[in-house]
Short mmCIF file of C-alpha atoms in Angstrom, two decimals:
data_model
loop_
_atom_site.label_atom_id
_atom_site.label_comp_id
_atom_site.label_asym_id
_atom_site.label_seq_id
_atom_site.Cartn_x
_atom_site.Cartn_y
_atom_site.Cartn_z
CA MET A 1 28.83 19.65 -4.49
CA PHE A 2 30.63 16.29 -4.65
CA ASN A 3 28.51 14.96 -1.75
CA PHE A 4 25.38 15.88 -3.70
CA LEU A 5 26.42 14.61 -7.14
CA LYS A 6 27.82 11.30 -5.91
CA GLY A 7 24.30 10.22 -4.90
CA LEU A 8 23.04 10.91 -8.40
CA PHE A 9 25.76 9.14 -10.39
CA LYS A 10 28.91 7.64 -8.87
CA GLU A 11 27.16 6.21 -5.79
CA ASN A 12 23.58 6.07 -7.08
CA PRO A 13 21.76 4.06 -4.39
CA ILE A 14 19.82 1.90 -6.84
CA PHE A 15 22.09 1.36 -9.83
CA VAL A 16 25.52 1.41 -8.15
CA LEU A 17 25.12 0.71 -4.43
CA ALA A 18 22.12 -1.60 -5.07
CA LEU A 19 20.47 -0.44 -1.83
CA GLY A 20 16.73 -0.37 -1.12
CA LEU A 21 15.95 -2.80 -3.92
CA CYS A 22 12.94 -4.46 -2.22
CA PRO A 23 10.72 -1.35 -2.20
CA THR A 24 12.22 -0.30 -5.54
CA LEU A 25 11.05 -3.48 -7.24
CA ALA A 26 7.75 -3.53 -5.36
CA VAL A 27 6.47 0.01 -5.96
CA SER A 28 7.89 0.62 -9.44
CA THR A 29 4.71 -0.57 -11.16
CA GLN A 30 3.47 3.02 -11.56
CA VAL A 31 5.20 6.38 -12.02
CA VAL A 32 3.02 8.05 -9.36
CA ASN A 33 4.26 5.53 -6.78
CA ALA A 34 7.86 6.38 -7.65
CA ILE A 35 7.19 10.09 -7.08
CA GLY A 36 5.41 9.45 -3.76
CA MET A 37 7.93 6.89 -2.52
CA GLY A 38 10.83 9.13 -3.61
CA ALA A 39 9.40 12.12 -1.75
CA GLY A 40 8.87 10.00 1.37
CA VAL A 41 12.42 8.62 1.24
CA ILE A 42 13.94 12.11 0.70
CA PHE A 43 12.03 13.46 3.73
CA VAL A 44 12.99 10.54 5.98
CA LEU A 45 16.59 10.54 4.73
CA ILE A 46 17.06 14.26 5.42
CA GLY A 47 15.36 14.00 8.82
CA SER A 48 17.27 10.93 9.96
CA ASN A 49 20.61 12.22 8.63
CA ILE A 50 20.13 15.50 10.54
CA MET A 51 19.20 13.72 13.77
CA VAL A 52 21.97 11.10 13.50
CA SER A 53 24.53 13.80 12.74
CA LEU A 54 23.35 15.92 15.69
CA LEU A 55 23.28 12.97 18.08
CA LYS A 56 26.45 11.21 16.88
CA ASN A 57 28.30 11.99 20.12
CA PHE A 58 25.29 11.15 22.29
CA ILE A 59 24.47 7.73 20.83
CA PRO A 60 26.69 4.99 22.33
CA ASP A 61 28.47 2.85 19.71
CA GLU A 62 27.16 -0.38 21.20
CA VAL A 63 23.51 0.56 20.60
CA HIS A 64 23.83 2.80 17.58
CA ILE A 65 21.77 0.55 15.26
CA PRO A 66 18.71 0.41 17.59
CA ALA A 67 19.02 4.16 18.13
CA TYR A 68 19.13 4.80 14.37
CA ILE A 69 16.15 2.52 13.83
CA VAL A 70 14.12 4.42 16.47
CA ILE A 71 14.97 7.73 14.76
CA ILE A 72 14.18 6.40 11.26
CA ALA A 73 10.97 4.67 12.38
CA SER A 74 9.81 7.91 14.00
CA PHE A 75 10.31 9.89 10.79
CA VAL A 76 8.59 7.17 8.74
CA THR A 77 5.60 7.17 11.12
CA ILE A 78 5.40 10.97 10.83
CA VAL A 79 5.42 10.67 7.00
CA ASP A 80 2.78 7.93 7.17
CA LEU A 81 0.46 9.90 9.45
CA LEU A 82 0.88 13.12 7.44
CA MET A 83 0.20 11.28 4.18
CA GLN A 84 -2.92 9.63 5.64
CA ALA A 85 -4.17 13.01 6.85
CA PHE A 86 -3.25 15.27 3.94
CA LEU A 87 -2.51 13.03 0.90
CA PRO A 88 -4.95 10.12 1.36
CA ALA A 89 -4.86 9.05 -2.31
CA LEU A 90 -1.09 8.73 -2.30
CA SER A 91 -1.16 7.00 1.08
CA SER A 92 -3.67 4.49 -0.25
CA SER A 93 -1.65 3.99 -3.43
CA LEU A 94 1.65 3.33 -1.63
CA GLY A 95 0.01 1.21 1.07
CA VAL A 96 2.40 -0.78 3.18
CA PHE A 97 5.50 0.47 1.35
CA VAL A 98 5.53 3.75 3.25
CA LYS A 99 5.94 1.80 6.49
CA LEU A 100 8.64 -0.28 4.87
CA ILE A 101 10.85 2.81 4.42
CA VAL A 102 11.95 1.96 7.99
CA VAL A 103 13.88 -1.02 6.69
CA ASN A 104 15.04 0.66 3.48
CA CYS A 105 18.79 0.03 3.51
CA ILE A 106 19.53 3.47 2.00
CA ILE A 107 18.33 5.29 5.11
CA LEU A 108 20.20 3.11 7.60
CA GLY A 109 23.17 2.89 5.21
CA ARG A 110 23.58 6.69 4.98
CA ALA A 111 23.09 7.13 8.74
CA GLU A 112 25.81 4.56 9.36
CA ALA A 113 28.23 5.43 6.56
CA PHE A 114 27.88 9.22 6.40
CA ALA A 115 25.73 11.10 8.91
CA SER A 116 27.35 9.47 11.95
CA LYS A 117 30.77 10.74 10.82
CA ASN A 118 29.96 14.15 9.33
CA ASN A 119 28.43 17.50 10.27
CA VAL A 120 24.77 18.44 9.79
CA LYS A 121 25.31 20.52 6.64
CA ASP A 122 27.18 17.78 4.78
CA SER A 123 24.65 15.20 6.01
CA ILE A 124 21.76 17.22 4.54
CA VAL A 125 23.59 17.52 1.19
CA ASP A 126 24.34 13.78 1.23
CA ALA A 127 20.67 13.01 2.03
CA LEU A 128 19.47 15.25 -0.79
CA GLY A 129 21.86 13.68 -3.32
CA MET A 130 21.06 10.13 -2.28
CA GLY A 131 17.33 10.82 -2.02
CA ILE A 132 17.15 12.44 -5.44
CA GLY A 133 19.38 9.70 -6.91
CA PHE A 134 17.00 7.08 -5.49
CA THR A 135 13.94 8.95 -6.79
CA VAL A 136 15.38 9.37 -10.29
CA GLY A 137 16.35 5.67 -10.41
CA LEU A 138 12.88 4.68 -9.22
CA LEU A 139 11.25 7.00 -11.79
CA ILE A 140 13.23 5.49 -14.69
CA ILE A 141 12.38 1.91 -13.64
CA SER A 142 8.70 2.81 -13.09
CA LEU A 143 8.44 4.58 -16.42
CA VAL A 144 9.81 1.59 -18.34
CA ARG A 145 7.69 -0.92 -16.38
CA GLU A 146 4.44 1.02 -16.54
CA VAL A 147 4.72 1.99 -20.20
CA LEU A 148 5.63 -1.54 -21.34
CA GLY A 149 3.61 -3.48 -18.74
CA ALA A 150 0.38 -1.47 -18.68
CA GLY A 151 0.62 0.97 -21.60
CA THR A 152 -0.02 3.90 -19.26
CA ILE A 153 1.79 6.64 -17.37
CA THR A 154 0.04 7.33 -14.07
CA LEU A 155 0.54 10.73 -12.48
CA PHE A 156 -1.47 12.72 -9.92
CA PRO A 157 -5.03 13.62 -11.03
CA MET A 158 -5.49 17.38 -11.41
CA GLY A 159 -8.76 19.11 -12.33
CA ASP A 160 -10.15 17.46 -15.48
CA PHE A 161 -6.99 15.37 -15.94
CA SER A 162 -7.63 11.87 -14.56
CA GLY A 163 -3.92 11.35 -13.92
CA VAL A 164 -3.58 8.48 -16.40
CA ILE A 165 -1.94 8.94 -19.81
CA LYS A 166 -2.76 6.03 -22.11
CA ILE A 167 -0.09 5.05 -24.64
CA PRO A 168 -1.74 4.19 -27.98
CA GLY A 169 -0.85 0.70 -29.19
CA LEU A 170 0.56 -0.40 -25.84
CA TYR A 171 -2.55 0.20 -23.72
CA ASP A 172 -4.60 -2.45 -25.54
CA ALA A 173 -1.81 -5.02 -25.74
CA PRO A 174 0.71 -4.45 -22.93
CA ALA A 175 3.60 -6.82 -22.21
CA ARG A 176 2.18 -7.68 -18.81
CA ILE A 177 5.33 -9.41 -17.62
CA PHE A 178 6.91 -6.00 -17.02
CA SER A 179 4.26 -5.24 -14.37
CA LEU A 180 4.98 -8.53 -12.62
CA SER A 181 7.96 -9.46 -10.43
CA PRO A 182 10.10 -11.05 -13.22
CA GLY A 183 9.66 -7.85 -15.26
CA ALA A 184 10.91 -5.79 -12.32
CA LEU A 185 14.09 -7.85 -12.12
CA LEU A 186 14.60 -7.76 -15.90
CA VAL A 187 14.21 -3.97 -16.14
CA MET A 188 16.38 -3.47 -13.08
CA GLY A 189 19.12 -5.71 -14.51
CA PHE A 190 19.20 -4.01 -17.91
CA LEU A 191 19.12 -0.50 -16.45
CA MET A 192 21.84 -1.36 -13.95
CA ALA A 193 24.02 -2.73 -16.75
CA GLY A 194 23.39 0.37 -18.89
CA PHE A 195 24.14 2.72 -15.98
CA ASN A 196 27.39 0.94 -15.15
CA TRP A 197 28.39 0.90 -18.82
CA LEU A 198 27.89 4.69 -18.99
CA LEU A 199 29.87 5.22 -15.79
CA SER A 200 32.77 3.02 -16.97
CA LYS A 201 32.77 4.80 -20.35
CA ASN A 202 33.13 8.16 -18.61
CA LYS A 203 35.84 6.74 -16.35
CA ASN A 204 37.82 5.50 -19.35
CA LYS A 205 37.50 8.94 -20.95
CA GLU A 206 38.82 10.61 -17.78
CA ASN A 207 41.77 8.17 -17.72
CA MET B 1 32.15 -0.32 35.63
CA VAL B 2 30.27 -2.68 33.32
CA ASN B 3 27.03 -1.85 35.11
CA ASN B 4 27.67 1.88 34.77
CA LYS B 5 28.21 1.52 31.04
CA LEU B 6 25.09 -0.59 30.69
CA LEU B 7 23.08 1.96 32.67
CA ASP B 8 24.48 4.81 30.58
CA MET B 9 23.54 3.05 27.31
CA THR B 10 20.07 2.23 28.65
CA PHE B 11 19.58 5.80 29.82
CA ARG B 12 20.60 7.31 26.48
CA LEU B 13 18.49 4.90 24.46
CA THR B 14 15.54 5.57 26.78
CA ILE B 15 15.89 9.33 26.24
CA ILE B 16 15.92 8.85 22.44
CA CYS B 17 12.83 6.63 22.63
CA ALA B 18 11.02 9.03 24.99
CA VAL B 19 11.66 12.05 22.74
CA ALA B 20 10.58 10.04 19.67
CA ALA B 21 7.39 8.94 21.47
CA LEU B 22 6.64 12.53 22.51
CA ILE B 23 7.03 13.85 18.95
CA LEU B 24 4.93 11.00 17.53
CA GLY B 25 2.27 11.66 20.15
CA ILE B 26 2.07 15.31 19.08
CA VAL B 27 1.86 14.38 15.37
CA ASN B 28 -0.83 11.82 16.21
CA ILE B 29 -2.88 14.40 18.15
CA VAL B 30 -2.81 16.67 15.08
CA THR B 31 -3.48 14.03 12.41
CA GLU B 32 -5.85 11.56 14.13
CA PRO B 33 -9.03 13.69 13.96
CA LEU B 34 -8.30 14.47 10.29
CA ILE B 35 -7.78 10.78 9.45
CA ILE B 36 -10.97 9.70 11.28
CA GLU B 37 -13.00 12.45 9.59
CA ARG B 38 -11.55 11.57 6.17
CA LYS B 39 -12.45 7.88 6.64
CA ARG B 40 -15.97 8.82 7.74
CA ILE B 41 -16.48 11.05 4.70
CA GLU B 42 -14.99 8.39 2.37
CA LYS B 43 -17.42 5.79 3.74
CA GLU B 44 -20.37 8.16 3.52
CA MET B 45 -19.51 9.01 -0.10
CA ALA B 46 -19.04 5.34 -0.96
CA LEU B 47 -22.44 4.42 0.56
CA LYS B 48 -24.08 7.27 -1.36
CA THR B 49 -22.51 6.15 -4.65
CA LEU B 50 -23.26 2.48 -4.08
CA SER B 51 -26.91 3.09 -3.13
CA ASP B 52 -27.54 5.05 -6.37
CA GLY B 53 -29.25 7.77 -4.40
CA ASP B 54 -31.72 5.44 -2.66
CA ASN B 55 -32.18 5.71 1.10
CA VAL B 56 -29.50 3.94 3.14
CA GLY B 57 -30.99 2.67 6.38
CA VAL B 58 -29.50 2.47 9.85
CA VAL B 59 -26.48 0.21 10.20
CA GLN B 60 -27.21 -3.33 11.41
CA TYR B 61 -25.01 -6.25 12.38
CA PRO B 62 -25.15 -10.01 11.68
CA ALA B 63 -27.75 -11.74 13.83
CA ASP B 64 -26.49 -13.95 16.64
CA SER B 65 -28.40 -17.02 15.45
CA ASP B 66 -27.11 -20.60 15.35
CA ASP B 67 -29.69 -21.59 12.72
CA LEU B 68 -28.64 -18.76 10.42
CA HIS B 69 -24.98 -19.67 10.96
CA MET B 70 -25.59 -23.34 10.09
CA ASP B 71 -27.57 -22.43 6.97
CA LEU B 72 -24.86 -20.02 5.90
CA MET B 73 -22.10 -22.61 6.34
CA ALA B 74 -24.13 -25.12 4.31
CA LEU B 75 -24.48 -22.60 1.47
CA LEU B 76 -20.78 -21.71 1.58
CA VAL B 77 -19.81 -25.40 1.40
CA GLU B 78 -22.24 -25.93 -1.47
CA HIS B 79 -20.70 -23.00 -3.38
CA GLY B 80 -17.13 -24.15 -2.76
CA VAL B 81 -16.21 -21.15 -0.58
CA ILE B 82 -15.16 -23.34 2.36
CA GLY B 83 -14.48 -27.04 2.82
CA ALA B 84 -17.07 -29.38 4.38
CA GLU B 85 -15.13 -29.46 7.66
CA ASP B 86 -14.42 -25.73 7.76
CA ASP B 87 -16.23 -23.06 9.68
CA LEU B 88 -15.99 -19.29 9.75
CA ASP B 89 -17.41 -16.56 11.93
CA GLU B 90 -19.61 -14.34 9.78
CA LYS B 91 -19.85 -11.80 12.62
CA GLU B 92 -16.14 -11.06 12.17
CA LEU B 93 -16.20 -10.93 8.39
CA ILE B 94 -19.47 -9.04 7.86
CA THR B 95 -18.87 -5.95 9.96
CA SER B 96 -21.87 -3.82 8.95
CA ILE B 97 -25.14 -4.29 7.06
CA TYR B 98 -26.92 -1.32 5.49
CA PRO B 99 -30.41 -1.97 4.11
CA VAL B 100 -31.21 0.17 1.05
CA ASP B 101 -34.85 0.99 0.57
CA GLU B 102 -37.04 2.54 -2.08
CA ALA B 103 -40.21 4.08 -0.64
CA GLY B 104 -39.84 2.06 2.55
CA THR B 105 -39.27 -1.32 0.88
CA VAL B 106 -35.85 -2.89 1.22
CA THR B 107 -34.53 -3.58 -2.28
CA LYS B 108 -30.83 -4.15 -1.72
CA TYR B 109 -28.24 -4.55 0.99
CA ILE B 110 -24.82 -2.92 1.26
CA LEU B 111 -22.48 -5.09 3.30
CA GLN B 112 -19.16 -4.08 4.75
CA LEU B 113 -17.01 -7.16 4.34
CA GLU B 114 -13.54 -8.11 5.45
CA GLY B 115 -11.34 -10.13 3.13
CA SER B 116 -7.77 -11.31 3.26
CA GLY B 117 -5.51 -10.10 0.45
CA TYR B 118 -1.81 -10.14 -0.35
CA GLY B 119 -1.16 -7.15 1.92
CA GLY B 120 -3.40 -8.37 4.75
CA LYS B 121 -6.89 -7.18 5.65
CA MET B 122 -9.08 -5.66 2.92
CA ILE B 123 -12.32 -3.81 3.67
CA LEU B 124 -14.95 -3.93 0.99
CA LEU B 125 -18.39 -2.34 0.61
CA ALA B 126 -20.55 -4.51 -1.64
CA VAL B 127 -24.13 -4.19 -2.88
CA PHE B 128 -26.37 -7.24 -3.32
CA ASN B 129 -29.94 -7.67 -4.51
CA LEU B 130 -32.26 -9.57 -2.19
CA ASP B 131 -31.64 -12.81 -4.15
CA GLY B 132 -27.91 -12.49 -3.37
CA SER B 133 -26.89 -11.38 -6.86
CA PHE B 134 -23.96 -8.98 -6.90
CA VAL B 135 -24.56 -5.39 -8.04
CA LYS B 136 -21.34 -3.46 -7.40
CA ALA B 137 -18.60 -2.93 -4.84
CA LYS B 138 -15.91 -0.57 -3.69
CA LEU B 139 -12.63 -1.62 -2.14
CA MET B 140 -11.96 0.63 0.83
CA GLU B 141 -8.95 0.09 3.13
CA ASN B 142 -6.32 -2.25 1.75
CA ASN B 143 -2.59 -2.76 1.46
CA GLU B 144 -2.55 -4.51 -1.91
CA THR B 145 0.37 -4.15 -4.31
CA PRO B 146 0.24 -1.01 -6.48
CA GLY B 147 -0.32 -1.94 -10.12
CA LEU B 148 -1.41 -5.49 -9.26
CA GLY B 149 -3.86 -6.12 -6.39
CA LYS B 150 -4.66 -2.40 -6.23
CA LYS B 151 -6.52 -2.82 -9.52
CA ALA B 152 -9.39 -4.04 -7.34
CA GLU B 153 -9.97 -0.38 -6.44
CA ASP B 154 -11.19 0.17 -10.02
CA PRO B 155 -15.01 -0.24 -10.24
CA LEU B 156 -14.53 -2.04 -13.61
CA TYR B 157 -12.72 -4.85 -11.75
CA TYR B 158 -16.10 -6.01 -10.42
CA ASN B 159 -17.67 -6.52 -13.85
CA MET B 160 -16.70 -10.20 -13.63
CA TYR B 161 -19.02 -10.63 -10.62
CA MET B 162 -21.89 -8.58 -12.04
CA GLY B 163 -25.29 -10.30 -11.69
CA ARG B 164 -23.72 -13.44 -10.26
CA GLY B 165 -24.51 -14.76 -6.81
CA ASN B 166 -28.15 -15.84 -7.21
CA SER B 167 -29.14 -19.44 -6.46
CA SER B 168 -28.38 -20.69 -10.00
CA ASP B 169 -25.10 -18.82 -10.56
CA PRO B 170 -22.89 -18.49 -7.45
CA VAL B 171 -20.16 -15.85 -7.09
CA PRO B 172 -16.98 -17.22 -8.75
CA VAL B 173 -14.41 -18.14 -6.10
CA SER B 174 -11.73 -19.57 -8.36
CA ARG B 175 -10.12 -18.38 -11.59
CA ARG B 176 -11.50 -21.49 -13.33
CA ALA B 177 -15.01 -20.11 -12.86
CA LEU B 178 -14.11 -16.96 -14.81
CA ALA B 179 -14.17 -16.19 -18.51
CA ASP B 180 -10.68 -16.39 -20.09
CA SER B 181 -10.33 -12.61 -20.42
CA ASP B 182 -11.29 -12.08 -16.76
CA ALA B 183 -8.93 -14.85 -15.61
CA GLU B 184 -6.09 -13.13 -17.48
CA ALA B 185 -6.99 -9.77 -15.96
CA VAL B 186 -6.54 -11.11 -12.42
CA SER B 187 -3.27 -12.90 -13.21
CA GLY B 188 -0.52 -11.57 -10.95
CA SER B 189 -3.02 -10.76 -8.22
CA THR B 190 -4.62 -14.14 -7.53
CA ILE B 191 -4.48 -13.72 -3.74
CA THR B 192 -6.37 -10.42 -3.98
CA PHE B 193 -8.93 -12.04 -6.31
CA ASN B 194 -9.38 -14.98 -3.91
CA GLY B 195 -9.84 -12.65 -0.93
CA ILE B 196 -12.38 -10.48 -2.71
CA SER B 197 -14.25 -13.43 -4.24
CA LYS B 198 -14.59 -15.22 -0.92
CA ALA B 199 -15.77 -12.04 0.82
CA LEU B 200 -18.33 -11.41 -1.94
CA ALA B 201 -19.50 -15.04 -1.91
CA LEU B 202 -20.00 -14.83 1.87
CA GLY B 203 -21.92 -11.56 1.49
CA SER B 204 -24.02 -12.97 -1.33
CA ASP B 205 -24.99 -16.10 0.62
CA TYR B 206 -25.70 -14.09 3.76
CA VAL B 207 -28.02 -11.74 1.87
CA LYS B 208 -29.83 -14.75 0.35
CA LEU B 209 -30.62 -15.92 3.88
CA LEU B 210 -31.76 -12.45 4.94
CA GLY B 211 -34.20 -12.16 2.07
CA GLY B 212 -35.03 -8.60 3.10
CA ASN B 213 -35.85 -9.55 6.68
CA ASN B 214 -32.83 -8.54 8.76
#
């Protein structure tokens, strides 16, 4: 349970470990991107953690990084091809960022720091915790940026629902800076500060 | 000893790569036909929507004519799309030409254009009247940034080009040529705007030279 929960709070990849920030800042312009990117990262993280954990005694130390990259890149390519074939809208929406999961530090970081030293079961739990922690972090940032920067919440279209919820008042006069790069850094900074404040408050209580 | 270790590492890494390649090959065999079919259907649907139900003729390609090329370059220089010393190969940037006809008379052209955006190559299907004026467009394959350059996938994005492109009113290729509200709308995605504008300006000028006679 600890391995799972630590990814959500104590070692949240975005707000505490500050890993995978490039794609986080880049795709967090819309909520739907956060969901798609999060799902992709969870799949790749679980797959690569399983493979690295299974092969930890087979992969020589001297070439472990190239070996991990081959494993991660393979899973990312599988995700990319499956998305293009079965979820074309999401694939088009995420564009190049799916391919960039290869260099997402969270994946390589967990392979290196956890999966290469632990068994398959614990590695899956770690991947789930970290993946969900990353997705939740990405969702919060996207929600703030999209609502303030575009006045919308974009989800998947279903039936008559176009997938876009327009926020009255904000849709006509959004604070566009939140959609742009400086807005990403601002939101990230404030949320990171808030998250760390909450964690330190809980720590003080425990002490 | 050193050689043995090196060989062992190489062997193990090779096995990992070979297994990865095998798995990717299998996934590719399964997904490739689906992806090709999806792209074909997407293009067919886009052509149908863009032609407004009129008949879309057989695909054609830019003519291999030096005179046409020279005339096109002169128009592009005149409209500020390229510099006086620059040159571009329209055969690479205009990848398909679809004449649209009503009762056998060509009334419009749909051009498949390639532009360069923030995320690299963009493929665009654009409709022009015979005088080169822009009608509408659809951004197909692209890797633009979600929330910024991706806005060019919205048909409303092209309202700023609507009706422009005839001999008296060229396609705007800089933000200065736009109304203030349009210039603000493309802020944050200037590279995408530049790529699309230049592709549309090229298409517009090419269609002017065709004049319904490709």
